[in-house]
XYZ file of N, CA and C in Angstrom:
222
model
N 0.820 -1.196 0.000
C 0.000 0.000 0.000
C 0.867 1.264 0.000
N 1.949 1.246 0.753
C 2.829 2.414 0.822
C 3.486 2.659 -0.531
N 3.910 1.584 -1.185
C 4.564 1.739 -2.491
C 3.591 2.265 -3.541
N 2.339 1.849 -3.474
C 1.335 2.362 -4.411
C 1.104 3.855 -4.190
N 1.116 4.273 -2.949
C 0.955 5.692 -2.627
C 2.125 6.495 -3.173
N 3.327 5.958 -3.018
C 4.513 6.644 -3.546
C 4.481 6.719 -5.069
N 4.029 5.629 -5.711
C 3.918 5.636 -7.169
C 2.909 6.677 -7.653
N 1.794 6.806 -6.956
C 0.792 7.805 -7.313
C 1.361 9.212 -7.171
N 2.047 9.467 -6.074
C 2.641 10.783 -5.860
C 3.682 11.089 -6.935
N 4.494 10.100 -7.289
C 5.491 10.301 -8.342
C 4.833 10.575 -9.687
N 3.755 9.864 -9.994
C 3.057 10.081 -11.262
C 2.479 11.490 -11.332
N 1.898 11.950 -10.238
C 1.353 13.307 -10.201
C 2.458 14.351 -10.362
N 3.582 14.130 -9.707
C 4.680 15.086 -9.803
C 5.298 15.083 -11.203
N 5.402 13.919 -11.828
C 5.897 13.871 -13.213
C 4.933 14.576 -14.153
N 3.645 14.444 -13.899
C 2.660 15.155 -14.713
C 2.804 16.661 -14.544
N 3.114 17.114 -13.337
C 3.319 18.554 -13.126
C 4.565 19.029 -13.864
N 5.596 18.204 -13.897
C 6.804 18.564 -14.646
C 6.513 18.627 -16.143
N 5.717 17.695 -16.636
C 5.340 17.708 -18.055
C 4.513 18.951 -18.379
N 3.599 19.328 -17.491
C 2.816 20.555 -17.708
C 3.731 21.768 -17.770
N 4.719 21.826 -16.905
C 5.654 22.942 -16.926
C 6.417 22.983 -18.245
N 6.902 21.832 -18.685
C 7.689 21.781 -19.914
C 6.857 22.133 -21.136
N 5.695 21.509 -21.253
C 4.853 21.711 -22.434
C 4.207 23.094 -22.437
N 3.719 23.532 -21.295
C 2.945 24.762 -21.256
C 3.717 26.023 -20.959
N 4.939 25.890 -20.433
C 5.691 27.085 -20.056
C 7.029 27.157 -20.783
N 7.873 26.167 -20.592
C 9.220 26.224 -21.160
C 9.203 26.255 -22.686
N 8.379 25.419 -23.294
C 8.343 25.354 -24.754
C 7.827 26.648 -25.389
N 6.672 27.183 -24.956
C 6.217 28.434 -25.564
C 7.150 29.614 -25.302
N 7.740 29.675 -24.122
C 8.667 30.772 -23.826
C 9.880 30.684 -24.737
N 10.417 29.484 -24.922
C 11.549 29.321 -25.838
C 11.146 29.668 -27.260
N 9.957 29.233 -27.674
C 9.471 29.568 -29.010
C 9.319 31.067 -29.202
N 8.854 31.747 -28.163
C 8.683 33.202 -28.232
C 10.037 33.908 -28.265
N 10.960 33.481 -27.407
C 12.280 34.132 -27.343
C 13.072 33.956 -28.630
N 13.024 32.751 -29.189
C 13.802 32.458 -30.394
C 12.988 32.602 -31.675
N 11.727 32.987 -31.536
C 10.826 33.216 -32.663
C 10.775 32.004 -33.605
N 10.612 30.836 -33.017
C 10.539 29.593 -33.781
C 9.241 29.572 -34.589
N 9.350 29.332 -35.878
C 8.183 29.261 -36.742
C 7.356 30.533 -36.741
N 8.036 31.676 -36.601
C 7.359 32.974 -36.577
C 6.320 33.031 -35.448
N 6.695 32.473 -34.309
C 5.797 32.335 -33.162
C 5.323 33.683 -32.627
N 6.207 34.678 -32.629
C 5.834 36.001 -32.112
C 4.696 36.631 -32.901
N 4.678 36.401 -34.197
C 3.603 36.958 -35.027
C 2.279 36.234 -34.789
N 2.357 34.971 -34.400
C 1.145 34.174 -34.214
C 0.517 34.338 -32.830
N 1.315 34.697 -31.832
C 0.764 34.891 -30.485
C 1.397 36.122 -29.861
N 0.565 36.907 -29.228
C 1.031 38.134 -28.602
C 1.470 37.916 -27.169
N 1.997 38.949 -26.554
C 2.484 38.817 -25.173
C 1.368 38.519 -24.171
N 0.160 39.046 -24.410
C -0.932 38.773 -23.480
C -1.379 37.318 -23.557
N -1.366 36.757 -24.745
C -1.676 35.324 -24.882
C -0.621 34.480 -24.188
N 0.634 34.896 -24.326
C 1.728 34.169 -23.660
C 1.551 34.212 -22.140
N 1.286 35.392 -21.612
C 1.144 35.538 -20.162
C -0.050 34.723 -19.672
N -1.167 34.807 -20.376
C -2.351 34.030 -19.989
C -2.106 32.540 -20.035
N -1.469 32.082 -21.115
C -1.169 30.660 -21.239
C -0.221 30.169 -20.167
N 0.809 30.953 -19.899
C 1.781 30.568 -18.867
C 1.100 30.498 -17.508
N 0.236 31.451 -17.207
C -0.461 31.426 -15.911
C -1.347 30.187 -15.767
N -2.068 29.846 -16.820
C -2.937 28.663 -16.764
C -2.112 27.402 -16.555
N -1.029 27.267 -17.322
C -0.202 26.058 -17.206
C 0.528 25.983 -15.871
N 0.960 27.135 -15.341
C 1.670 27.096 -14.060
C 0.704 26.758 -12.927
N -0.541 27.217 -13.045
C -1.536 26.825 -12.046
C -1.814 25.324 -12.117
N -1.898 24.787 -13.315
C -2.094 23.343 -13.463
C -0.923 22.552 -12.908
N 0.282 22.977 -13.229
C 1.476 22.284 -12.732
C 1.564 22.388 -11.213
N 1.279 23.565 -10.693
C 1.310 23.746 -9.234
C 0.251 22.911 -8.541
N -0.944 22.833 -9.132
C -2.003 22.019 -8.547
C -1.636 20.543 -8.511
N -1.054 20.052 -9.591
C -0.630 18.647 -9.613
C 0.482 18.385 -8.596
N 1.403 19.317 -8.477
C 2.494 19.156 -7.505
C 1.941 19.148 -6.076
N 1.013 20.059 -5.798
C 0.420 20.092 -4.459
C -0.398 18.829 -4.181
N -1.048 18.286 -5.210
C -1.773 17.027 -5.044
C -0.804 15.894 -4.698
N 0.351 15.878 -5.334
C 1.358 14.860 -5.031
C 1.843 14.993 -3.598
N 2.052 16.217 -3.159
C 2.479 16.423 -1.765
C 1.399 15.964 -0.783
N 0.155 16.210 -1.152
C -0.946 15.802 -0.281
C -1.029 14.282 -0.173
N -0.798 13.612 -1.288
C -0.800 12.142 -1.269
C 0.300 11.627 -0.343
N 1.476 12.222 -0.441
C 2.581 11.778 0.405
C 2.365 12.128 1.873
N 1.634 13.199 2.138
C 1.376 13.593 3.510
C 0.616 12.495 4.254
N -0.181 11.717 3.526
C -0.916 10.624 4.137
C -0.031 9.534 4.692
N 1.225 9.479 4.254
C 2.155 8.450 4.757
C 2.673 8.770 6.153
N 2.593 10.017 6.576
C 3.104 10.412 7.885
C 2.273 9.847 9.032
N 1.029 9.528 8.758
C 0.122 9.104 9.837
C 0.290 7.666 10.196
């Protein structure tokens, strides 16, 4: 049971890392380096909005993983 709890927490945390990479790091790099004329296709407000949504998702998944692990302390 303990190992299953740890696996669940790890899966949630890996999902939060994937959200960060896909939703934040990739678009920011695309914007900075203007990959595929990215700057013309999306403006700074779209970038800020998208980054905020993805960071909230990543943070929520990370906090869920911490909550799962907190159950092991009892």
